[in-house]
Coordinates of C-alpha atoms in Angstrom, one line a residue:
X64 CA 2.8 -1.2 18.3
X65 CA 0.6 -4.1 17.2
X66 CA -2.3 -3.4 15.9
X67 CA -3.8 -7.5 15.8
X68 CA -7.3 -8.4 15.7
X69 CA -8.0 -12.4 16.4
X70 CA -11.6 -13.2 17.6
X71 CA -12.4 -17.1 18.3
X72 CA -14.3 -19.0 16.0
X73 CA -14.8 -16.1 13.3
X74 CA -17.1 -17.1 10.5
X75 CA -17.6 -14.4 8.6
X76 CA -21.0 -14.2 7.1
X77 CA -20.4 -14.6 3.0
X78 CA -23.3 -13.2 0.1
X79 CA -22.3 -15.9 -2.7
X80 CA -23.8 -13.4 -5.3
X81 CA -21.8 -11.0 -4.8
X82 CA -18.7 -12.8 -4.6
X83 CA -19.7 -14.8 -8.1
X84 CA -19.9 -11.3 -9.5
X85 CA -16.5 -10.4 -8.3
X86 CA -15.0 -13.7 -9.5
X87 CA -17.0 -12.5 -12.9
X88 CA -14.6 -9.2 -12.3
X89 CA -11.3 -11.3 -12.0
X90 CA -8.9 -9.2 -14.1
X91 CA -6.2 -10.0 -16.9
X92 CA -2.9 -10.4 -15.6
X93 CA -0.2 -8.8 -18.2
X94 CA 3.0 -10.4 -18.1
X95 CA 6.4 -9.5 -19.5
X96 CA 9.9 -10.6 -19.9
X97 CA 12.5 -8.6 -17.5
X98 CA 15.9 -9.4 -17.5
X99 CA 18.5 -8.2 -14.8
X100 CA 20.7 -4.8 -16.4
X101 CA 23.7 -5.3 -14.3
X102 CA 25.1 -7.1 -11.8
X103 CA 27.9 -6.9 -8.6
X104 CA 29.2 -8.9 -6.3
X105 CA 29.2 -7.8 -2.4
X106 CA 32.2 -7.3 -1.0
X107 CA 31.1 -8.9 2.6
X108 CA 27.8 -10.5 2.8
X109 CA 26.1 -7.9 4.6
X110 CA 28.4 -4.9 3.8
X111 CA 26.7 -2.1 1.3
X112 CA 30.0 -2.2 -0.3
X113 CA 30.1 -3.5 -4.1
X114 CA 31.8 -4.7 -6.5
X115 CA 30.5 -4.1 -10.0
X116 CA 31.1 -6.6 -12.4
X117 CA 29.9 -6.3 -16.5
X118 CA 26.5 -8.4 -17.5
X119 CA 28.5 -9.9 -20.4
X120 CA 30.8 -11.1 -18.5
X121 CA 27.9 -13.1 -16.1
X122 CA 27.9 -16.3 -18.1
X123 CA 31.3 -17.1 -17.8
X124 CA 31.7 -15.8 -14.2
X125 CA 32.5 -19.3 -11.7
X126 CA 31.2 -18.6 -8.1
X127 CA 32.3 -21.1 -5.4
X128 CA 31.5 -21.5 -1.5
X129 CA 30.8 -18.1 0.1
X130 CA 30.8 -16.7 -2.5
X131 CA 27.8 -14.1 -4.2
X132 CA 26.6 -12.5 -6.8
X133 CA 23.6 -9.6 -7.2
X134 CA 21.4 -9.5 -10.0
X135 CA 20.3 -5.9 -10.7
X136 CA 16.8 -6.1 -12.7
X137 CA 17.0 -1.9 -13.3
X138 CA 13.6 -1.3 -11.6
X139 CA 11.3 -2.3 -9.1
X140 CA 9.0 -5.7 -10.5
X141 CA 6.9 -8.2 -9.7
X142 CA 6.6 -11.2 -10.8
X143 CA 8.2 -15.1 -10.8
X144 CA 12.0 -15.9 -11.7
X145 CA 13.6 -18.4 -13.5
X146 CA 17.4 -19.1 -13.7
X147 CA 19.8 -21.2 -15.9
X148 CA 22.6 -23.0 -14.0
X149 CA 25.8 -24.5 -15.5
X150 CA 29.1 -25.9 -13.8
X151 CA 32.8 -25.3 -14.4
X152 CA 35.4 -27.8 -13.8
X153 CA 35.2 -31.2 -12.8
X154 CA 31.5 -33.0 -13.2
X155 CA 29.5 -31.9 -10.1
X156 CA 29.5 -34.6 -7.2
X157 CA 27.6 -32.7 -4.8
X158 CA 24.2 -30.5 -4.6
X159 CA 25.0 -26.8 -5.2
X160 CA 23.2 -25.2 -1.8
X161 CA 22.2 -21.5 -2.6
X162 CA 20.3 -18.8 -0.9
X163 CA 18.3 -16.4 -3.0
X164 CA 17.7 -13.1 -1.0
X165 CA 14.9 -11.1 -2.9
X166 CA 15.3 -6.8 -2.1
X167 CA 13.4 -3.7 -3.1
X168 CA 16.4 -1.5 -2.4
X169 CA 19.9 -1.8 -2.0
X170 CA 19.5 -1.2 2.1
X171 CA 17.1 -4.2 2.1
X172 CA 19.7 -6.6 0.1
X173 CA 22.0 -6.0 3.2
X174 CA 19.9 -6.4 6.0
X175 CA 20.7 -9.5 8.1
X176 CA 17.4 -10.8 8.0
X177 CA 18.4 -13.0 11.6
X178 CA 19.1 -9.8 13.7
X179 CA 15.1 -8.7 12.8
X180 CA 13.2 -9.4 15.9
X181 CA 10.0 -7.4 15.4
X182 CA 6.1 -8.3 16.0
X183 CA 5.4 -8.8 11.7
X184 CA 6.2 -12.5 10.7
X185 CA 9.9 -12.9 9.4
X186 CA 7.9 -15.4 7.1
X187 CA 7.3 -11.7 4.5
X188 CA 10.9 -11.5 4.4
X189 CA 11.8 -12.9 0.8
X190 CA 14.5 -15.7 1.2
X191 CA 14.8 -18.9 -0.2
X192 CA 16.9 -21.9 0.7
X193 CA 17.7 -23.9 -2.6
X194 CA 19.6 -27.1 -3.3
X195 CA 20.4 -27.9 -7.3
X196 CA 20.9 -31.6 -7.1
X197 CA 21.2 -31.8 -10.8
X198 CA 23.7 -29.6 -13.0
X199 CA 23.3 -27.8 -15.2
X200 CA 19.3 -27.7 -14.5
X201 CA 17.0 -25.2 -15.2
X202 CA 15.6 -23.5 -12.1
X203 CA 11.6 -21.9 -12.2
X204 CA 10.3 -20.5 -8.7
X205 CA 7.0 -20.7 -8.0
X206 CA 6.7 -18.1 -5.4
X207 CA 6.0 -14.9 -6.8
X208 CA 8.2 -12.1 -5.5
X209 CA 8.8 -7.7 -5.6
X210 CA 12.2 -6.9 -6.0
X211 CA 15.1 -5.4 -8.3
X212 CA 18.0 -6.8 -6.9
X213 CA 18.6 -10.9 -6.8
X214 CA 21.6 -11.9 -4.3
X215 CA 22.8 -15.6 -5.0
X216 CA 24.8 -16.4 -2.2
X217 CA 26.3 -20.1 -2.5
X218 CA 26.3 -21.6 0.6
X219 CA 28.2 -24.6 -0.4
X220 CA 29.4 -27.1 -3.5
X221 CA 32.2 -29.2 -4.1
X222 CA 35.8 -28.5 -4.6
X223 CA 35.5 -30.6 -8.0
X224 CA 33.2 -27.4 -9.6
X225 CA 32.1 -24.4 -9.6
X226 CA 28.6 -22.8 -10.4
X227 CA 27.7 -20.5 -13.3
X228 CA 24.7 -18.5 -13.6
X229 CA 24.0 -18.6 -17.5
X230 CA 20.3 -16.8 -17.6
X231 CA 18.1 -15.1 -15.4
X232 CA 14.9 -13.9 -15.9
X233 CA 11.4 -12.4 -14.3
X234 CA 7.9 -13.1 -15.9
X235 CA 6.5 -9.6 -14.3
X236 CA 2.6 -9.5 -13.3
X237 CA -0.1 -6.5 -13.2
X238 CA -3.0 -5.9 -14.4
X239 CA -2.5 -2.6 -15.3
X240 CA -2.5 -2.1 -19.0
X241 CA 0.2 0.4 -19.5
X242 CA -0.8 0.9 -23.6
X243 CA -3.9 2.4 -21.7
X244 CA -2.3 5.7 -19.8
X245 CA -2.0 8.7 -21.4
X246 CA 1.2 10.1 -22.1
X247 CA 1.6 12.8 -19.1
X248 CA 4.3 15.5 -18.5
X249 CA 4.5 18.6 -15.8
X250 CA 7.6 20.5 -18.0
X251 CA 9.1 19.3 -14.6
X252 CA 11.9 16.2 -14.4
X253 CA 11.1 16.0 -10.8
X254 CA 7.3 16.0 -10.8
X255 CA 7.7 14.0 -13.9
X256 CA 9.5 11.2 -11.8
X257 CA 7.7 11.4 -9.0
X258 CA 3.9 10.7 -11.7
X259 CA 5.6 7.7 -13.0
X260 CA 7.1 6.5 -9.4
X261 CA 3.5 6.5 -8.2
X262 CA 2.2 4.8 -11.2
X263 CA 4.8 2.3 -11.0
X264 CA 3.8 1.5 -7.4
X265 CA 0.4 1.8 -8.4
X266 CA 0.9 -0.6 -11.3
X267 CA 2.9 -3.3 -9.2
X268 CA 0.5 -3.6 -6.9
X269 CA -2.6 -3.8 -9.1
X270 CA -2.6 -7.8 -9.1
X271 CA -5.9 -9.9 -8.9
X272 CA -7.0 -7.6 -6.3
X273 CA -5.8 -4.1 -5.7
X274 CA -3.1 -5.4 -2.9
X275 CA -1.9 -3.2 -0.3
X276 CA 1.5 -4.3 -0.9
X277 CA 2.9 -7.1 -3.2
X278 CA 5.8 -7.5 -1.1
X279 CA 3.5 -7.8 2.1
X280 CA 0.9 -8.4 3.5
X281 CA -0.7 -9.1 -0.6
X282 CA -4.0 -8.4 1.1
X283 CA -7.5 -6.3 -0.1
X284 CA -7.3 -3.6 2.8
X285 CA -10.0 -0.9 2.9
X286 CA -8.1 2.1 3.5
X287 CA -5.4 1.3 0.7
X288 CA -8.0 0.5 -1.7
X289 CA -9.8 4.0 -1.8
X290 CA -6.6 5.5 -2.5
X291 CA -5.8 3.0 -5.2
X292 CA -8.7 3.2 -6.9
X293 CA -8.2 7.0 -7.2
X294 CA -5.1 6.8 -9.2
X295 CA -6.6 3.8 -11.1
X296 CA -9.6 6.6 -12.2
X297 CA -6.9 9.0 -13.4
X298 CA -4.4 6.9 -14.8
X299 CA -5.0 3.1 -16.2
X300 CA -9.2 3.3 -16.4
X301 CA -9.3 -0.5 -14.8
X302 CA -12.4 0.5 -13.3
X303 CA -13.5 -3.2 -13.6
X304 CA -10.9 -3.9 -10.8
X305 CA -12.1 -1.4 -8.4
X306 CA -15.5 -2.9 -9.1
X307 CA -14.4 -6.4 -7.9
X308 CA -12.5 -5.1 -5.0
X309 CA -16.2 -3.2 -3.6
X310 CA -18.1 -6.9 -4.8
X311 CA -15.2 -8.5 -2.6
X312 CA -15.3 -6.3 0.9
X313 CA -19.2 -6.5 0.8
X314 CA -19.1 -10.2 -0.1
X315 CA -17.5 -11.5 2.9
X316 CA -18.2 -9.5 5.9
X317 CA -18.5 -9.6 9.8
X318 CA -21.4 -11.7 10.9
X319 CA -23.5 -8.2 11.8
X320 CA -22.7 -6.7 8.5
X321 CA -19.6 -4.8 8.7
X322 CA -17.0 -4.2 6.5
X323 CA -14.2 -6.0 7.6
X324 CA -10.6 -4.1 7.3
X325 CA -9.2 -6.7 5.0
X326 CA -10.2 -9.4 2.6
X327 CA -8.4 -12.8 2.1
X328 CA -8.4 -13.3 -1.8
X329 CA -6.3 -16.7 -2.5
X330 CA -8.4 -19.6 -3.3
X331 CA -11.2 -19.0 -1.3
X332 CA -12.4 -15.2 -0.3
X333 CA -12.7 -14.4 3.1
X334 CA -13.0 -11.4 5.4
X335 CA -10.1 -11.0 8.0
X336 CA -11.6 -10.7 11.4
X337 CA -10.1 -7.4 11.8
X338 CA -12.1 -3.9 12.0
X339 CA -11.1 -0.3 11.6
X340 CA -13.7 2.2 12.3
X341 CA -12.2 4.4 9.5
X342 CA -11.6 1.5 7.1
X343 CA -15.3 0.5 6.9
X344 CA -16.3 4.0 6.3
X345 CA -13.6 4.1 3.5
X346 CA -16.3 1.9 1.9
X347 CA -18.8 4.3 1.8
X348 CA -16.5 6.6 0.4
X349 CA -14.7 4.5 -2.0
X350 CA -18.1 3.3 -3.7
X351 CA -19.1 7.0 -4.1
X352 CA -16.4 7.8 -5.7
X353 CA -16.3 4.9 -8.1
X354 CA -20.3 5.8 -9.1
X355 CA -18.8 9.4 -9.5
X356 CA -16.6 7.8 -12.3
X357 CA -18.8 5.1 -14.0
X358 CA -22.8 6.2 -12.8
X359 CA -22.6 1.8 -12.4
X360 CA -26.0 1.3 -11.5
X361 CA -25.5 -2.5 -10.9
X362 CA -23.2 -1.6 -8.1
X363 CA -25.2 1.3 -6.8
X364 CA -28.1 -1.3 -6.2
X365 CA -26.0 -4.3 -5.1
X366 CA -23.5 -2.1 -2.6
X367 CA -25.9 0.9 -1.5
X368 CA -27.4 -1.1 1.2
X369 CA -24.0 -2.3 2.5
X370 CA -22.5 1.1 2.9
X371 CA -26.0 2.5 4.3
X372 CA -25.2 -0.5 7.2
X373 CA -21.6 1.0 7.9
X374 CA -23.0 4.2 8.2
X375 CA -26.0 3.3 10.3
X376 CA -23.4 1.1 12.5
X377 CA -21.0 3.9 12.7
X378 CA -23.5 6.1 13.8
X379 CA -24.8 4.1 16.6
X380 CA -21.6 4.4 18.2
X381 CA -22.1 7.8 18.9
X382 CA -23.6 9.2 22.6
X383 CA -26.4 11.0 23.2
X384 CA -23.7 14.2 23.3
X385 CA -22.9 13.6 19.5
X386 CA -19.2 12.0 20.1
X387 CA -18.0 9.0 19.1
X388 CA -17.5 6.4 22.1
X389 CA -13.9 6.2 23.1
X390 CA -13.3 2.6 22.4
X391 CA -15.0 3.1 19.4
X392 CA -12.2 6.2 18.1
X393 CA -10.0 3.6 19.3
X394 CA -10.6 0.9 16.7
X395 CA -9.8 3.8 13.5
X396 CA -6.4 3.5 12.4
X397 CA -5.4 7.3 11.2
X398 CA -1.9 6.0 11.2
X399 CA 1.0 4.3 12.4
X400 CA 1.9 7.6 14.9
X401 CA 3.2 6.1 18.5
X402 CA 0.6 7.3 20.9
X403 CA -1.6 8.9 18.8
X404 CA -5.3 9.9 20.4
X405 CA -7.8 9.1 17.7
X406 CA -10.6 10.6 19.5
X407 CA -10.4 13.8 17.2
X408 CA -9.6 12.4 13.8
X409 CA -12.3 9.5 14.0
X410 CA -14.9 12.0 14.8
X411 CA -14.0 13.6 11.7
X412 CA -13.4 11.0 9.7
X413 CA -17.4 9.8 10.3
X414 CA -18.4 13.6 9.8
X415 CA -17.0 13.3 6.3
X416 CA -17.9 9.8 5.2
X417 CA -21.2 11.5 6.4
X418 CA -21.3 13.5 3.3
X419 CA -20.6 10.5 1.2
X420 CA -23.3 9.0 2.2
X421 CA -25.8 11.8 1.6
X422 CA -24.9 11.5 -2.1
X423 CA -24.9 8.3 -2.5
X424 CA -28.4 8.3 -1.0
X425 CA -29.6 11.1 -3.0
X426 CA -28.4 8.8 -6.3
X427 CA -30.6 5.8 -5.1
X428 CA -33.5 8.2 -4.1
X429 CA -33.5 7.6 -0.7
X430 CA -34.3 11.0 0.8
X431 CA -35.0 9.7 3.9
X432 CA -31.6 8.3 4.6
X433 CA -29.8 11.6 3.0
X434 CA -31.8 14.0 5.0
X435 CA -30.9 11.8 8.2
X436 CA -27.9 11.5 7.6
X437 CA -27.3 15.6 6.8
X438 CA -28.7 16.1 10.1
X439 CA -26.5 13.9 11.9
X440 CA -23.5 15.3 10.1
X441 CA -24.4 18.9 11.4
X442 CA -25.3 17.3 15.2
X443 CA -21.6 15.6 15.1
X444 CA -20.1 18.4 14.1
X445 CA -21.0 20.7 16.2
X446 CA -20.3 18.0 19.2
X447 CA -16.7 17.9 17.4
X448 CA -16.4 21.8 17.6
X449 CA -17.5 22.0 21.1
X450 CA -15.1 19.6 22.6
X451 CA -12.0 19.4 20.4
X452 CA -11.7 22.9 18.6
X453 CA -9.9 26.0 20.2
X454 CA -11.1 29.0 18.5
X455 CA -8.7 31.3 20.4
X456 CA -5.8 29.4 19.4
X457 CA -7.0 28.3 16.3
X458 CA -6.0 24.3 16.5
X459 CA -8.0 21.2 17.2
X460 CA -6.6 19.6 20.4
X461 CA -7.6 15.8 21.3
X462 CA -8.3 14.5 24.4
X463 CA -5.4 16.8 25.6
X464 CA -3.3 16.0 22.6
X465 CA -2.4 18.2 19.4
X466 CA -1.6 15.8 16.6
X467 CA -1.1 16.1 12.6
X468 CA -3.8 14.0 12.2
X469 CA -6.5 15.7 14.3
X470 CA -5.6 18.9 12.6
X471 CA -6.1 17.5 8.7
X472 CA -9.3 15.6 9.6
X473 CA -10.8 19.0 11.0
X474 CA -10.4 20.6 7.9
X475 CA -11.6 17.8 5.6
X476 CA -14.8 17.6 7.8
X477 CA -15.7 21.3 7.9
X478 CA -15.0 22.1 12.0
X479 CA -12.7 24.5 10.9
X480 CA -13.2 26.5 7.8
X481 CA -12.5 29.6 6.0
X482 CA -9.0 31.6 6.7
X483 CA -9.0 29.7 9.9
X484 CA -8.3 26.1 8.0
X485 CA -5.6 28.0 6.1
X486 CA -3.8 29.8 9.1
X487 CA -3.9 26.3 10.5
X488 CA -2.6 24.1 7.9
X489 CA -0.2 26.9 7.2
X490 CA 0.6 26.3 10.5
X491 CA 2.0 22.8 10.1
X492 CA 4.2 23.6 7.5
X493 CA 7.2 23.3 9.6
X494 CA 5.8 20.9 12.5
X495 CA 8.4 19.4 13.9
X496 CA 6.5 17.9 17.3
X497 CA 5.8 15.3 18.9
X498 CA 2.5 13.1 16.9
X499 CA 3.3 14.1 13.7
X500 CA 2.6 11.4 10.0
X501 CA 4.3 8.5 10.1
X502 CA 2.9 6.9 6.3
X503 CA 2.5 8.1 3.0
X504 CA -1.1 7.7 3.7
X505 CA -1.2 10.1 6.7
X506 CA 0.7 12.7 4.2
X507 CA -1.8 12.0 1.2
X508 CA -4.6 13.5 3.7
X509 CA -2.8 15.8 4.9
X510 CA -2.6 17.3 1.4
X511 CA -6.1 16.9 0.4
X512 CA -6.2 18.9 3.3
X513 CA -3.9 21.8 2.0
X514 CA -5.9 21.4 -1.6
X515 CA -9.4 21.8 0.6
X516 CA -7.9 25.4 1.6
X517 CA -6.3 26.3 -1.9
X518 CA -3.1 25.7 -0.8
X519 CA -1.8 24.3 -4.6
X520 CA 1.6 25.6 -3.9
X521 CA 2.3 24.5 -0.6
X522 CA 1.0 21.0 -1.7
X523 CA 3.3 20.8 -4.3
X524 CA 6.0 21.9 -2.3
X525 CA 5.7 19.2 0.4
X526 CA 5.6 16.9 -2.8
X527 CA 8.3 17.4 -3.7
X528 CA 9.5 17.4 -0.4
X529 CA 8.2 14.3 1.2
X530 CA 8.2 12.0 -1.9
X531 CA 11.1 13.6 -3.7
X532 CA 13.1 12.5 -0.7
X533 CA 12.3 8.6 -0.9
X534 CA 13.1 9.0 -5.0
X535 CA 17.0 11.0 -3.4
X536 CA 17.3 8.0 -1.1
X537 CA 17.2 5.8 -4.7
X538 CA 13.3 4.5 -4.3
X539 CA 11.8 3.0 -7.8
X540 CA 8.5 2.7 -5.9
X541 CA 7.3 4.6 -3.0
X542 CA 7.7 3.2 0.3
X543 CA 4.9 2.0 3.1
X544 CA 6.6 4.3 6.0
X545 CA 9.1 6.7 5.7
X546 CA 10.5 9.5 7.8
X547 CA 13.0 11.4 5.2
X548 CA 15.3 12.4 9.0
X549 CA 14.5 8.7 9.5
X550 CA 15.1 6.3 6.8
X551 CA 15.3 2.9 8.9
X552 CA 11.7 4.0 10.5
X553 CA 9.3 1.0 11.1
X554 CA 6.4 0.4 12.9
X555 CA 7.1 -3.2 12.7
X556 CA 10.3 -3.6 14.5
X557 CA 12.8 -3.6 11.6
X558 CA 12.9 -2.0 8.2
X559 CA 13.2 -5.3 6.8
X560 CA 10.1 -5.9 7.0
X561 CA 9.1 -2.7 5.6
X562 CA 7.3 -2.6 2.1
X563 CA 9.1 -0.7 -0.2
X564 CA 6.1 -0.6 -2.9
X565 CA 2.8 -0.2 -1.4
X566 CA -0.4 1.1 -2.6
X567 CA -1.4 4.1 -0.1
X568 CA 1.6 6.0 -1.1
X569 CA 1.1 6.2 -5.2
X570 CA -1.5 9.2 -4.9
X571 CA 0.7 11.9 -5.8
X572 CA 0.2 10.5 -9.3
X573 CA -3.8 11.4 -9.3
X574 CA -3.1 15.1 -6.8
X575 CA -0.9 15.5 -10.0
X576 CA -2.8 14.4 -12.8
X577 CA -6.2 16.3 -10.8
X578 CA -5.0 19.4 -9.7
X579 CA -1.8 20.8 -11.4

């Protein structure tokens, strides 16, 4: 189910002050040496079966045509690899041709990347077509790449030789400073694991920018960001990054103001000409949340006018009856759920940022906006209550549909409240129907949700439910999409594509750290 924005001749409209003061923010990169741990050899070239051969033995170990070998760096990284190629046997008389298959899990390193067919760019998947015309030659790729596991697959050589792999080696990249995080423990393995999972995933995608995934897409996106930055607060204190991040989305925006969904961040910055309803109101939010941490009154005064736009712009998609238009619900994101009706959960989502924007006004002393914006808050939601809440049966139904979604974003925006928003998400404790969360970010709401009612235990229990089960299906990072009764899930066509470390799932790390 694509979900592709491309409008003709976008230009978005770009504040060089701002974005000088977000270059000013470029971060540290930290680097370190990673070498692989172990090593196998595939028995067929897609087959999950292995063969597991000793690291000492991988200098002396000849491979010849069609034949492989998989490096095993011992955790997910990121970061660019360099390798050290001798021969064996006669003096080489032909190029060695090798393919280099990058994976984040072991399903990924035997995936058959030509039998993906689905609507995201084979281009993410990580394979590299090599010819050493020289040997022995030192080998350094430029390409950065997230992986563990290394599969060398020789294509072709000569029958005169035969190709040995004397060093490998990863220069890893974050800019997370892990001499900064505070040693944590829960007097629980499990919770323990699943901190430092989210940290890691965190970590490895804390780059130049916070990046939504460093596998793919490597792109500033709104909704990732807030939840990033969260973990960030609790956990590595790079609130410098965060800073840049806010500089960056208000720096390059549509040409009527708004936020734009994602950032471009290579050479030159520029916003992607796609917009989610709830991503730009994630800015809103986002910048709140970092003042709440830093009282930065630089950014208050630089960004406070930006977010009062999304809010203003947000607003006027509203009807005289206090609803969000339905095109406009239709342009939120939620999640990746087939078929879900947004109508509900965009509504709510607006009603919340709502709040975000009170405060934020009341820090700049604009009493004006904040007492506007309280009274739209109250108008909205009691348009929201009238058409989407069922007080008999005690659920929030959506144009016609019950969803997940509609159901958590009632809660967090106050339409229902009291014992009724705990018999509800009570309620969806064993949902098992149609339009339930797809993403770790759908499930990271869902248990601010279950917090919002006091509901500690039952958050921790779906926990270590829901990401427990991607660390029991062998995950070093957590995954973009997962469905623990449906590993290969993708709402790209093919787990292939599938990130296997991105940034919207690492927030059990701060629920955690904040509440238990």
């Amino acid at each position: 189910m694509p979900l592709i924005s491309i409008i003709p001749n976008f230009h978005p409209k770009n504040d060089a002050r701002l974005l000088e003061r977000a270059e000013q923010l470029r971060p540290v990169l930290y680097r370190q040496i990673v070498q692989p741990e172990g090593g196998f050899i595939l028995k067929e070239r897609y087959s999950p079966d292995r063969e597991e051969i000793r690291l000492q033995q991988l200098r002396e170990l000849p491979f010849t045509k069609g034949q492989n070998l998989c490096l095993d760096f011992g955790t997910h990284i990121v970061g660019r690899v360099s390798l050290d190629f001798a021969f064996k046997g006669s003096h080489p008389d032909a190029p060695a041709f090798l393919k280099f298959k990058f994976a984040e899990t072991l399903d990924e390193l035997s995936e058959n990347s030509a039998e993906y067919h689905g609507w995201i760019s084979s281009g993410w998947i990580q394979e590299e077509y090599v010819h050493l015309d020289e040997i022995p030659t030192h080998l350094h790729l430029e390409r950065r790449y997230a992986f563990r596991y290394l599969k060398i697959t020789v294509l072709d050589t000569s029958p005169k030789y035969q190709l040995l792999v004397r060093h490998a080696e990863c220069r890893t990249e974050s800019s997370a400073d892990w001499r900064r995080l505070e040693k944590r423990s829960y007097g629980d393995a499990e919770l323990d694991r699943i901190s430092e999972t989210g940290l890691r995933t965190l970590a490895n995608c804390m780059q130049e920018v916070y990046e939504d995934g460093p596998k793919r897409d490597r792109r500033l996106w709104t909704g990732d960001m807030r939840l990033q930055a969260l973990v960030n607060a609790s956990s590595f204190r790079n609130m410098d990054l965060t800073k840049r991040c806010l500089y960056l989305f208000a720096g390059s925006r549509f040409p009527d103001g708004r936020v734009a969904a994602c950032v471009f961040t290579g050479k030159h910055t520029e916003a992607d000409d796609t917009w989610l309803f709830d991503y730009a109101l994630f800015f809103v939010d986002a910048l709140e949340e970092y003042l709440s941490e830093t009282g930065d009154d630089e950014a208050l005064r630089d960004l406070y006018p930006i977010a009062r736009e999304q809010l203003q712009y947000s607003l006027s998609l509203c009807g005289d009856d206090g609803l969000l238009k339905s095109e406009s619900a239709a342009d939120a994101f939620i999640d990746w759920t087939e078929g879900l009706d947004k109508a509900a959960a965009a509504q709510c989502v607006l009603i919340d940022s709502l709040g975000y924007g009170v405060r934020l006004a009341e820090r700049c002393g604009d009493s004006v906006s904040a007492a506007r914006w309280r009274s739209e808050q109250a108008r909205l939601r009691k348009a929201a209550v009238k058409s989407f809440y069922r007080a008999e049966e005690n659920k929030v139904i959506s144009n016609g549909q019950f969803s997940v979604a509609s159901q958590v974003w009632a809660v967090l925006a106050d339409l229902v409240e009291g014992e009724q928003a705990v018999e509800l998400m009570r309620s969806l404790a064993d949902y098992d129907g149609p339009y339930g969360m797809m993403t770790p970010y759908a499930h990271h709401y869902y248990l601010m949700a279950l917090l919002k009612c006091g509901l500690k235990a039952e958050a921790l229990d779906h926990i270590r439910y829901y990401w427990g089960s991607m660390i029991r299906a062998g995950a070093d990072t957590f995954f973009e999409a997962w469905d623990p009764k449906d590993p290969k899930a993708s709402p790209y066509g093919g787990a292939i594509v599938n990130s296997c470390c991105h940034a919207w799932s690492c927030t059990p790390a701060y629920i955690l750290y904040k509440y238990y």
